[in-house]
PDB file of C-alpha atoms in Angstrom:
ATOM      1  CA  UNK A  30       2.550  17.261   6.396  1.00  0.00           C
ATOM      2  CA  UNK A  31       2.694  13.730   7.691  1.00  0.00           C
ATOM      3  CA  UNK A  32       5.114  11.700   6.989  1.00  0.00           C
ATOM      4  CA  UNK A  33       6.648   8.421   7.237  1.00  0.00           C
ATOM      5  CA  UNK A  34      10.590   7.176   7.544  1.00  0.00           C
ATOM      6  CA  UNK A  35      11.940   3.874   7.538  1.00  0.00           C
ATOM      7  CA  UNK A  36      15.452   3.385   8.717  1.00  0.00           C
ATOM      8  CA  UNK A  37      16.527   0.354   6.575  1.00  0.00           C
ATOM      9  CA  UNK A  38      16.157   0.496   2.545  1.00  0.00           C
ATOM     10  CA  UNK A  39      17.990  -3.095   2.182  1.00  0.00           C
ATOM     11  CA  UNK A  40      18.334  -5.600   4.609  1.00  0.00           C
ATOM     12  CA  UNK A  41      19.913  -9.067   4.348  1.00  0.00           C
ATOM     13  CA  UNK A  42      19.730 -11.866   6.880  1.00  0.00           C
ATOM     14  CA  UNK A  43      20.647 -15.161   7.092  1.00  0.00           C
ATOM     15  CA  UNK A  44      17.946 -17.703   7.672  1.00  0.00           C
ATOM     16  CA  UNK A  45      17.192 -17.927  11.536  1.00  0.00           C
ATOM     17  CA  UNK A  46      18.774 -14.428  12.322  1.00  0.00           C
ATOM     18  CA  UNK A  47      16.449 -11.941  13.999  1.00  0.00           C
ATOM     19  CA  UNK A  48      14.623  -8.859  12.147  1.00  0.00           C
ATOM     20  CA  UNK A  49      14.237  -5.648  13.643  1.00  0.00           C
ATOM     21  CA  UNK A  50      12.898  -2.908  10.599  1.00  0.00           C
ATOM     22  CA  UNK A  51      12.575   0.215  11.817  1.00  0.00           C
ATOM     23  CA  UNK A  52       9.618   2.632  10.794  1.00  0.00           C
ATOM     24  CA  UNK A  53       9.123   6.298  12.137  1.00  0.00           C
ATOM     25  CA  UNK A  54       6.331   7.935  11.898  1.00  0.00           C
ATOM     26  CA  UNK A  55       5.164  12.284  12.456  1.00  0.00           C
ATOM     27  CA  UNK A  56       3.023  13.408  14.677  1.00  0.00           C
ATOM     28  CA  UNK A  57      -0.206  14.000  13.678  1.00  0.00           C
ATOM     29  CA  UNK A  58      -3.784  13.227  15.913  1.00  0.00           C
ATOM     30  CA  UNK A  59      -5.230   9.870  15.783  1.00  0.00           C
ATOM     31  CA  UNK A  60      -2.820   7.170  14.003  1.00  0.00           C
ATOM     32  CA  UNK A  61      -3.673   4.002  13.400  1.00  0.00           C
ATOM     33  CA  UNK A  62      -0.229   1.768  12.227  1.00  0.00           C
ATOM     34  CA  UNK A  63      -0.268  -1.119   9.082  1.00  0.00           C
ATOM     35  CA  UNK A  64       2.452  -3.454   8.155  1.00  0.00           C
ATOM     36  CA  UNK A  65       2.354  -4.334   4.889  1.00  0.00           C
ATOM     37  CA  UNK A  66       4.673  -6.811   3.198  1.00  0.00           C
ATOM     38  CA  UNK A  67       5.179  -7.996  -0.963  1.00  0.00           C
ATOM     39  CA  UNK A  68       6.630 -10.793  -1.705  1.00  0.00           C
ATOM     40  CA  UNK A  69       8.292 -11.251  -5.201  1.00  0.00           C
ATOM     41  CA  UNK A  70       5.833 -11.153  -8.089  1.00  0.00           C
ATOM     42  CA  UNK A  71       2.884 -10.843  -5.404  1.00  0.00           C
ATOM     43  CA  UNK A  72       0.638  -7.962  -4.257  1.00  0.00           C
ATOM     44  CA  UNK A  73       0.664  -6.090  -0.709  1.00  0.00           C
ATOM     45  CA  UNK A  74      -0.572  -8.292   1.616  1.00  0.00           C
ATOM     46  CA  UNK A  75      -1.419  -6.844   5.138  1.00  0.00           C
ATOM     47  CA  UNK A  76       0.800  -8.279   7.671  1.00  0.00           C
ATOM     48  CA  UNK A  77      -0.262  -6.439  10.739  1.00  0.00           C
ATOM     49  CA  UNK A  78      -2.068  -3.199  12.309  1.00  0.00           C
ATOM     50  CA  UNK A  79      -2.418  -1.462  15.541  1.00  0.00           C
ATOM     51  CA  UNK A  80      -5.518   0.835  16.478  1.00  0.00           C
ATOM     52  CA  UNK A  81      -5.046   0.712  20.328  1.00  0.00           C
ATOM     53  CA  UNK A  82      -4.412  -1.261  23.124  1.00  0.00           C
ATOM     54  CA  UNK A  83      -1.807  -3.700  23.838  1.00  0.00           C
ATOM     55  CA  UNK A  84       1.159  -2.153  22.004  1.00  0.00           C
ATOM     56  CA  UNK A  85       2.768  -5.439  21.242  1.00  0.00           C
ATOM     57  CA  UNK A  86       0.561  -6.338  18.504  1.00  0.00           C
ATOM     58  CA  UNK A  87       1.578  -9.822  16.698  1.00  0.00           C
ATOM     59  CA  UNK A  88       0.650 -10.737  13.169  1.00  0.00           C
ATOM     60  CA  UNK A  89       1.029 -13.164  10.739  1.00  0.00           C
ATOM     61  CA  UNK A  90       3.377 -15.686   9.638  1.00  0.00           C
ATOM     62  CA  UNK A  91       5.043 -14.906  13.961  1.00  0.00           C
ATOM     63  CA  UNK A  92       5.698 -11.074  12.826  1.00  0.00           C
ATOM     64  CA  UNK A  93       5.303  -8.668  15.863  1.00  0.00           C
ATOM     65  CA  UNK A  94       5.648  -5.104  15.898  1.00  0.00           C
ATOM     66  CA  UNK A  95       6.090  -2.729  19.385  1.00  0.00           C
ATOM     67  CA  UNK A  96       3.541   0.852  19.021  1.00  0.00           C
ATOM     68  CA  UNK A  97       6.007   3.077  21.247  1.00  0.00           C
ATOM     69  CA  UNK A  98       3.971   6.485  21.620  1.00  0.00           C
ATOM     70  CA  UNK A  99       6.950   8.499  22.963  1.00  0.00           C
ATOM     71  CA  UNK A 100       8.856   7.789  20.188  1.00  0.00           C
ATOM     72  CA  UNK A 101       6.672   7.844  17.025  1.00  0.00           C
ATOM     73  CA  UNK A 102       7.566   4.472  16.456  1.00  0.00           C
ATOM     74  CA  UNK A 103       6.347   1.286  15.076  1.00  0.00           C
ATOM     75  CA  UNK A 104       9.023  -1.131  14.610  1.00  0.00           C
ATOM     76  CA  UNK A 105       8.591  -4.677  12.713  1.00  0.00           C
ATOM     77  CA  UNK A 106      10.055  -7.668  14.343  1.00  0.00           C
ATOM     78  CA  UNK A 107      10.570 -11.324  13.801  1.00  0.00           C
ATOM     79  CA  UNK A 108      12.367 -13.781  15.833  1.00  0.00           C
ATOM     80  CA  UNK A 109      13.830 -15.940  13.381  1.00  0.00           C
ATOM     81  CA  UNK A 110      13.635 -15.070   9.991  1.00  0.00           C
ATOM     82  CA  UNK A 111      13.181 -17.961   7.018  1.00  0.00           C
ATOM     83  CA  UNK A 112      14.168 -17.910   3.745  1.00  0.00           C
ATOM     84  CA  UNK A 113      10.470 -17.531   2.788  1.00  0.00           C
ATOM     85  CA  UNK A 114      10.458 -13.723   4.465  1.00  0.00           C
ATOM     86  CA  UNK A 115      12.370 -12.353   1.504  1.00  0.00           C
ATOM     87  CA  UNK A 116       9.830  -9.616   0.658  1.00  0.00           C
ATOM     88  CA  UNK A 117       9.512  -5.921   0.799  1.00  0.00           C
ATOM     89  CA  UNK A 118       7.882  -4.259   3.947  1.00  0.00           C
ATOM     90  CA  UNK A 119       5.998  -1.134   3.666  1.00  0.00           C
ATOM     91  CA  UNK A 120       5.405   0.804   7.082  1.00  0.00           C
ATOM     92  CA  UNK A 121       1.795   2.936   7.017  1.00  0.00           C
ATOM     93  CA  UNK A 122       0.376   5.107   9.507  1.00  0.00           C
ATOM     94  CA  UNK A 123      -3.356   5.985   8.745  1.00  0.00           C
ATOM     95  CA  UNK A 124      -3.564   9.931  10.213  1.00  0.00           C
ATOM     96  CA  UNK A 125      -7.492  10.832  11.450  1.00  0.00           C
ATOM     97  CA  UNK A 126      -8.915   7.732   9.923  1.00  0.00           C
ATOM     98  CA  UNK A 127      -8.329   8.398   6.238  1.00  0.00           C
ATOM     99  CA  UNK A 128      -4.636   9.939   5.545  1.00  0.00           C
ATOM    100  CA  UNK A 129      -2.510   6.799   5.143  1.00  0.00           C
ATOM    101  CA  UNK A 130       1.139   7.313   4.089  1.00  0.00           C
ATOM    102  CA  UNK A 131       3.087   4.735   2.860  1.00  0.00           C
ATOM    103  CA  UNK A 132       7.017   4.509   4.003  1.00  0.00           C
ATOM    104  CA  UNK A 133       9.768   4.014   1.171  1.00  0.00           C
ATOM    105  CA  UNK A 134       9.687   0.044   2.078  1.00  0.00           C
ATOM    106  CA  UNK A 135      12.660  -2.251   3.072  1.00  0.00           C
ATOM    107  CA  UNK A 136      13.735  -5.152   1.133  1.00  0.00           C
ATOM    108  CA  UNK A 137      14.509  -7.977   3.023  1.00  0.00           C
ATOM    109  CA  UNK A 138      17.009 -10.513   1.836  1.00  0.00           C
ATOM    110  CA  UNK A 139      17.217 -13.931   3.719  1.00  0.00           C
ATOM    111  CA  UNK A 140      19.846 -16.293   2.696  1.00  0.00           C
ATOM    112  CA  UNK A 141      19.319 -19.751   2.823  1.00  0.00           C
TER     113      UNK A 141
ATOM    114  CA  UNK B  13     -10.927 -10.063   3.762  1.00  0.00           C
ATOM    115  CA  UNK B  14     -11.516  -9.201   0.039  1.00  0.00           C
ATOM    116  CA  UNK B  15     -10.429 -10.804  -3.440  1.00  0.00           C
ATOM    117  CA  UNK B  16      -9.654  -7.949  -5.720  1.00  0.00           C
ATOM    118  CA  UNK B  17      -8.824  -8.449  -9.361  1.00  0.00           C
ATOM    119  CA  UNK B  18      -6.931  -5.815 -11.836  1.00  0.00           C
ATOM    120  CA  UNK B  19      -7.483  -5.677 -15.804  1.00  0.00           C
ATOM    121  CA  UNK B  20      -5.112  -5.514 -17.394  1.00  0.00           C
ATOM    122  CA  UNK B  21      -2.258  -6.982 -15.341  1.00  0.00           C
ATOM    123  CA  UNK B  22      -0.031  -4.866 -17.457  1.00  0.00           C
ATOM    124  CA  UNK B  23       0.154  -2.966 -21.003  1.00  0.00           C
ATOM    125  CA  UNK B  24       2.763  -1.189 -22.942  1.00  0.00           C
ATOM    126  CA  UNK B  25       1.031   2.359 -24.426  1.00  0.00           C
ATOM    127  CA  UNK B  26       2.111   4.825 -26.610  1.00  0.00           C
ATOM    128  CA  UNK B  27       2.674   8.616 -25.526  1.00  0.00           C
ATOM    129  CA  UNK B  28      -0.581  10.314 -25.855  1.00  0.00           C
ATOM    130  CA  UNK B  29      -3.009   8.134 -25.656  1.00  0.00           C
ATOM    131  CA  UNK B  30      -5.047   6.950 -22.714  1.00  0.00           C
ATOM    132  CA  UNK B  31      -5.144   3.464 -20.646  1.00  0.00           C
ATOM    133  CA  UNK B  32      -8.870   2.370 -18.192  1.00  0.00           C
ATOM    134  CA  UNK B  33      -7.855   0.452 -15.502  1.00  0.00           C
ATOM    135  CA  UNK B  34     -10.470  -1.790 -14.293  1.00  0.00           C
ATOM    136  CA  UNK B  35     -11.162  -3.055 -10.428  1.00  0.00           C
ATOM    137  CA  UNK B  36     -13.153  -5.555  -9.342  1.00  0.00           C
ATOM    138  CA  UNK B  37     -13.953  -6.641  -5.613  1.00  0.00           C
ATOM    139  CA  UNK B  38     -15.979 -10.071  -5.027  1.00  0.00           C
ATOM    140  CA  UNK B  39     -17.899  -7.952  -2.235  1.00  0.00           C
ATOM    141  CA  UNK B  40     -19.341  -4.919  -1.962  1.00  0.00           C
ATOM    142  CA  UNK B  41     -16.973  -1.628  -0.534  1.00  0.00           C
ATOM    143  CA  UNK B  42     -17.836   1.578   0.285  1.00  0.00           C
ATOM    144  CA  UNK B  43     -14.684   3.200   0.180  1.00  0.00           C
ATOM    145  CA  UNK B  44     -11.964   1.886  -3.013  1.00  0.00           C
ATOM    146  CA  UNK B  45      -8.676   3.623  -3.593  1.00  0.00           C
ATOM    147  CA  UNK B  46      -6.381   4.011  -6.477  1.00  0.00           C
ATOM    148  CA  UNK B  47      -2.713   4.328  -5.747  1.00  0.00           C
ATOM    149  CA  UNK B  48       0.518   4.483  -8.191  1.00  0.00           C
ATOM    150  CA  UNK B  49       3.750   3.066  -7.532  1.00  0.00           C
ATOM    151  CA  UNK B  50       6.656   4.414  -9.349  1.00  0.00           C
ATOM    152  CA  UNK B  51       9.588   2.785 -10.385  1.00  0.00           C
ATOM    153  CA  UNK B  52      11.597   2.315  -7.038  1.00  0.00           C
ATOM    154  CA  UNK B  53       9.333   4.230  -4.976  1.00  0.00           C
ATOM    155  CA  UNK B  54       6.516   3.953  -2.202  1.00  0.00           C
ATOM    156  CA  UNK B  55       2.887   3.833  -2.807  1.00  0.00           C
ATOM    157  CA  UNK B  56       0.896   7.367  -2.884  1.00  0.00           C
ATOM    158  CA  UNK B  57      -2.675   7.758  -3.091  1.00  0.00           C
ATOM    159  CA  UNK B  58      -4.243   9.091  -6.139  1.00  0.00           C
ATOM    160  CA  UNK B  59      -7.638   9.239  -5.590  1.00  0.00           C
ATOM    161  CA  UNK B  60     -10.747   8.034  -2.938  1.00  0.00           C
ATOM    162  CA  UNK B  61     -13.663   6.596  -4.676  1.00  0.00           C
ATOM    163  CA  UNK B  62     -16.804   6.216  -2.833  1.00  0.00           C
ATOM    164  CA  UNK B  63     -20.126   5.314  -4.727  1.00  0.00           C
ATOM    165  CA  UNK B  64     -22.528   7.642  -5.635  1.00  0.00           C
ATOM    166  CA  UNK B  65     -20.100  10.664  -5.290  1.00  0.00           C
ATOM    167  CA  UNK B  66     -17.269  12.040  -6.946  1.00  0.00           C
ATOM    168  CA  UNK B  67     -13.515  10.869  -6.300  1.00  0.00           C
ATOM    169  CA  UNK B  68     -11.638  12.908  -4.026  1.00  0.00           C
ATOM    170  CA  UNK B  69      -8.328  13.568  -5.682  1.00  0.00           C
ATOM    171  CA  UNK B  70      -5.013  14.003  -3.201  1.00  0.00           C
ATOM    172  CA  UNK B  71      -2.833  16.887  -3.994  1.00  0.00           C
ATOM    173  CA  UNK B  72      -0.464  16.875  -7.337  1.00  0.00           C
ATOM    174  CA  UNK B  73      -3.898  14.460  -9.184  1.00  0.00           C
ATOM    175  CA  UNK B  74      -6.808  15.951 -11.305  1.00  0.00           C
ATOM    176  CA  UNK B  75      -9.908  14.380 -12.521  1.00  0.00           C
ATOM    177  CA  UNK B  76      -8.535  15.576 -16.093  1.00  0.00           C
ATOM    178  CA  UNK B  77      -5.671  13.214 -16.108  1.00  0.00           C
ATOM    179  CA  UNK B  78      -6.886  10.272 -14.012  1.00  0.00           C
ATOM    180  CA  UNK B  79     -10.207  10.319 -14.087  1.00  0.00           C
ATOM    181  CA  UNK B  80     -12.268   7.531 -12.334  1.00  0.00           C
ATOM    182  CA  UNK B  81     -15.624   5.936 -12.413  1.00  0.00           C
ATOM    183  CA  UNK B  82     -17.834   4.182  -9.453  1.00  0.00           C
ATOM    184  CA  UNK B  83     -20.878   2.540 -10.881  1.00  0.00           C
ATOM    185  CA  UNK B  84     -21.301   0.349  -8.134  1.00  0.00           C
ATOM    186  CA  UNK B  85     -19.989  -0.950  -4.871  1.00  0.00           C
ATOM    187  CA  UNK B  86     -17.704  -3.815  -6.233  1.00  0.00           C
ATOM    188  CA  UNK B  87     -16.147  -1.904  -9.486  1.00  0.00           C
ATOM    189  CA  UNK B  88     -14.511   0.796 -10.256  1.00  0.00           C
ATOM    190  CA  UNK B  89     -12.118   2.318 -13.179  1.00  0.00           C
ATOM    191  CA  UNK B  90      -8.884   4.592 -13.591  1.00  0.00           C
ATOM    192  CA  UNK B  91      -7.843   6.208 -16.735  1.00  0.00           C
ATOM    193  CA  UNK B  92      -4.442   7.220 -17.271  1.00  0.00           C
ATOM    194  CA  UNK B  93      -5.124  10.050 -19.908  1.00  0.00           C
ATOM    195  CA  UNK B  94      -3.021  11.487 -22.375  1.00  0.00           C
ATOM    196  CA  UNK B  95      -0.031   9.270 -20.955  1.00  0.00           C
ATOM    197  CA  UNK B  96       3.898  10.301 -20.887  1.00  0.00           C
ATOM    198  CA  UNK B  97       6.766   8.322 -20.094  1.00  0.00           C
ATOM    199  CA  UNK B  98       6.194   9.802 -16.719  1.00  0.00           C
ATOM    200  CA  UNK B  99       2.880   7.822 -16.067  1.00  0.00           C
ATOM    201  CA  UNK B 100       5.269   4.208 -16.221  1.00  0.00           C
ATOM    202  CA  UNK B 101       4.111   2.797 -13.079  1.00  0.00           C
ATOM    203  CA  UNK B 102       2.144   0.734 -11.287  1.00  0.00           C
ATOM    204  CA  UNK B 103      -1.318   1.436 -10.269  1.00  0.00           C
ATOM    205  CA  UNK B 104      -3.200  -0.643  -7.167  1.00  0.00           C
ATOM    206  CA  UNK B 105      -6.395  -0.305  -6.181  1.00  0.00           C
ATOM    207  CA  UNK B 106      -7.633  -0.995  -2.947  1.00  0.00           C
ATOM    208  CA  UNK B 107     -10.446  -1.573  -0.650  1.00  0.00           C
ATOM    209  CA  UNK B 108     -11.920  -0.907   2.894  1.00  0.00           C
ATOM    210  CA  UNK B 109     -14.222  -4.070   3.869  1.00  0.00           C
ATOM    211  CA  UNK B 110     -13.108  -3.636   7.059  1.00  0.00           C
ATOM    212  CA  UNK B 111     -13.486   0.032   9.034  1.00  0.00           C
ATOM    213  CA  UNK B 112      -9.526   1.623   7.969  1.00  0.00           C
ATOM    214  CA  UNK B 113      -8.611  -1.580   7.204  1.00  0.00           C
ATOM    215  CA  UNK B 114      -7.260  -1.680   3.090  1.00  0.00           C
ATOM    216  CA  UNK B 115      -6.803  -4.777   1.103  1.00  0.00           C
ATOM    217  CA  UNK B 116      -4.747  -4.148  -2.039  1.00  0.00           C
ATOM    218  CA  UNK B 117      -5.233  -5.475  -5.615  1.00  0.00           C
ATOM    219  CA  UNK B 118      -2.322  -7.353  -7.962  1.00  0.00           C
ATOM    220  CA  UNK B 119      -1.806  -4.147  -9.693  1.00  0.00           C
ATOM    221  CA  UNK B 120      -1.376  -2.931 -13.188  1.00  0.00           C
ATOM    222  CA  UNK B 121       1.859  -2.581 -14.704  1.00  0.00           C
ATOM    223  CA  UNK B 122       2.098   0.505 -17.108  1.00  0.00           C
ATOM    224  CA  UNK B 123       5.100   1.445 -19.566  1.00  0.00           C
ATOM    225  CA  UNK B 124       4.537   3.991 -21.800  1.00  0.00           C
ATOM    226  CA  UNK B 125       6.440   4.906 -24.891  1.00  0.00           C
TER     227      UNK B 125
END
């Protein structure tokens, strides 16, 4: 069965520090990748998504996040985090158009 | 995008009896989701709802204990039936304006007694 894995389950980061959240996903056909992120007392927003293409695919708020085929992975990235990032990320492959898995999520912490 | 609204935002229940969650999209979807969201856990799909067929249910979900209703393209409902403490969750629905693109709802926040 597909599946999903991210590394991290609780990050914490002071403001300005760089983020690097690591998801992992199985093999399985056509994926297409999501991002989603929650911040507190919110709903999932989407933050990003890759179908093809350039694998450096940039979202919002100046998240990125690399598509590396060889390795199954789909890694989240921000330059400089703000105190405002404090959220929980949820990595989400989408198998054959219609099987999307959800990973465990990472909470992010950033101190001001 | 889409603006999708949840009723209610959240309830407490008593064992045994049964909860309709209520979604509503200010456009019109083909394809809405429900998901749950345990305590301290990930998201996982209950159920597709397309109109004018019946929901596809993912494995470990029957239509007997969650069973939903798609009377149109911007509304759709989720029963929790016969609940158990083991139904305390959240449930999201979500939507598909955009081809395997999903927009989540604010959720409904269930304890149950």
């Amino acid at each position: 069965a597909q599946s999903v894995s991210q590394h991290n389950h609780h990050v914490i980061l002071s403001e300005a520090a760089s983020l690097e959240l690591g998801c992992n996903y199985s093999y399985g056909g056509t994926v297409n990748l999501f991002w989603y992120v929650q911040y507190p007392g919110q709903h999932l927003q989407l933050l990003l998504k890759y179908f093809s293409g350039d694998p450096l695919v940039k979202g919002i708020k100046g998240f990125e996040a690399e598509f590396i085929k060889s390795k199954f992975s789909f890694n989240l990235r921000k330059p400089s985090v703000q105190w405002s990032d404090t959220a929980e990320y949820f990595c989400a492959p989408r198998y054959n158009n219609n099987d999307m898995r959800f990973g465990a999520g990472t909470r992010l912490t950033v101190k001001p | 995008s889409a603006v999708i609204s949840q009723k209610p935002s959240r309830d407490i229940c008593q064992r045994g009896t049964s909860l309709t969650i209520q979604c509503q999209v200010d456009s019109q979807v083909t394809m809405m989701f429900w998901y749950r969201q345990q305590p301290g856990q990930s998201l996982t799909l209950i159920a597709t709802a397309n109109q004018g067929s019946e929901a596809t249910y993912e494995s470990g979900f029957v239509i007997d204990k969650f069973p939903i209703s798609r009377p149109n393209l911007t509304f759709s409902t989720l029963t929790v039936s016969n609940m158990s403490p083991e139904d305390s969750s959240i449930y999201l629905c979500s939507v598909e304006p955009i081809r395997e693109t999903q927009y989540f709802g604010p959720g409904t926040r269930l304890l149950v007694l």
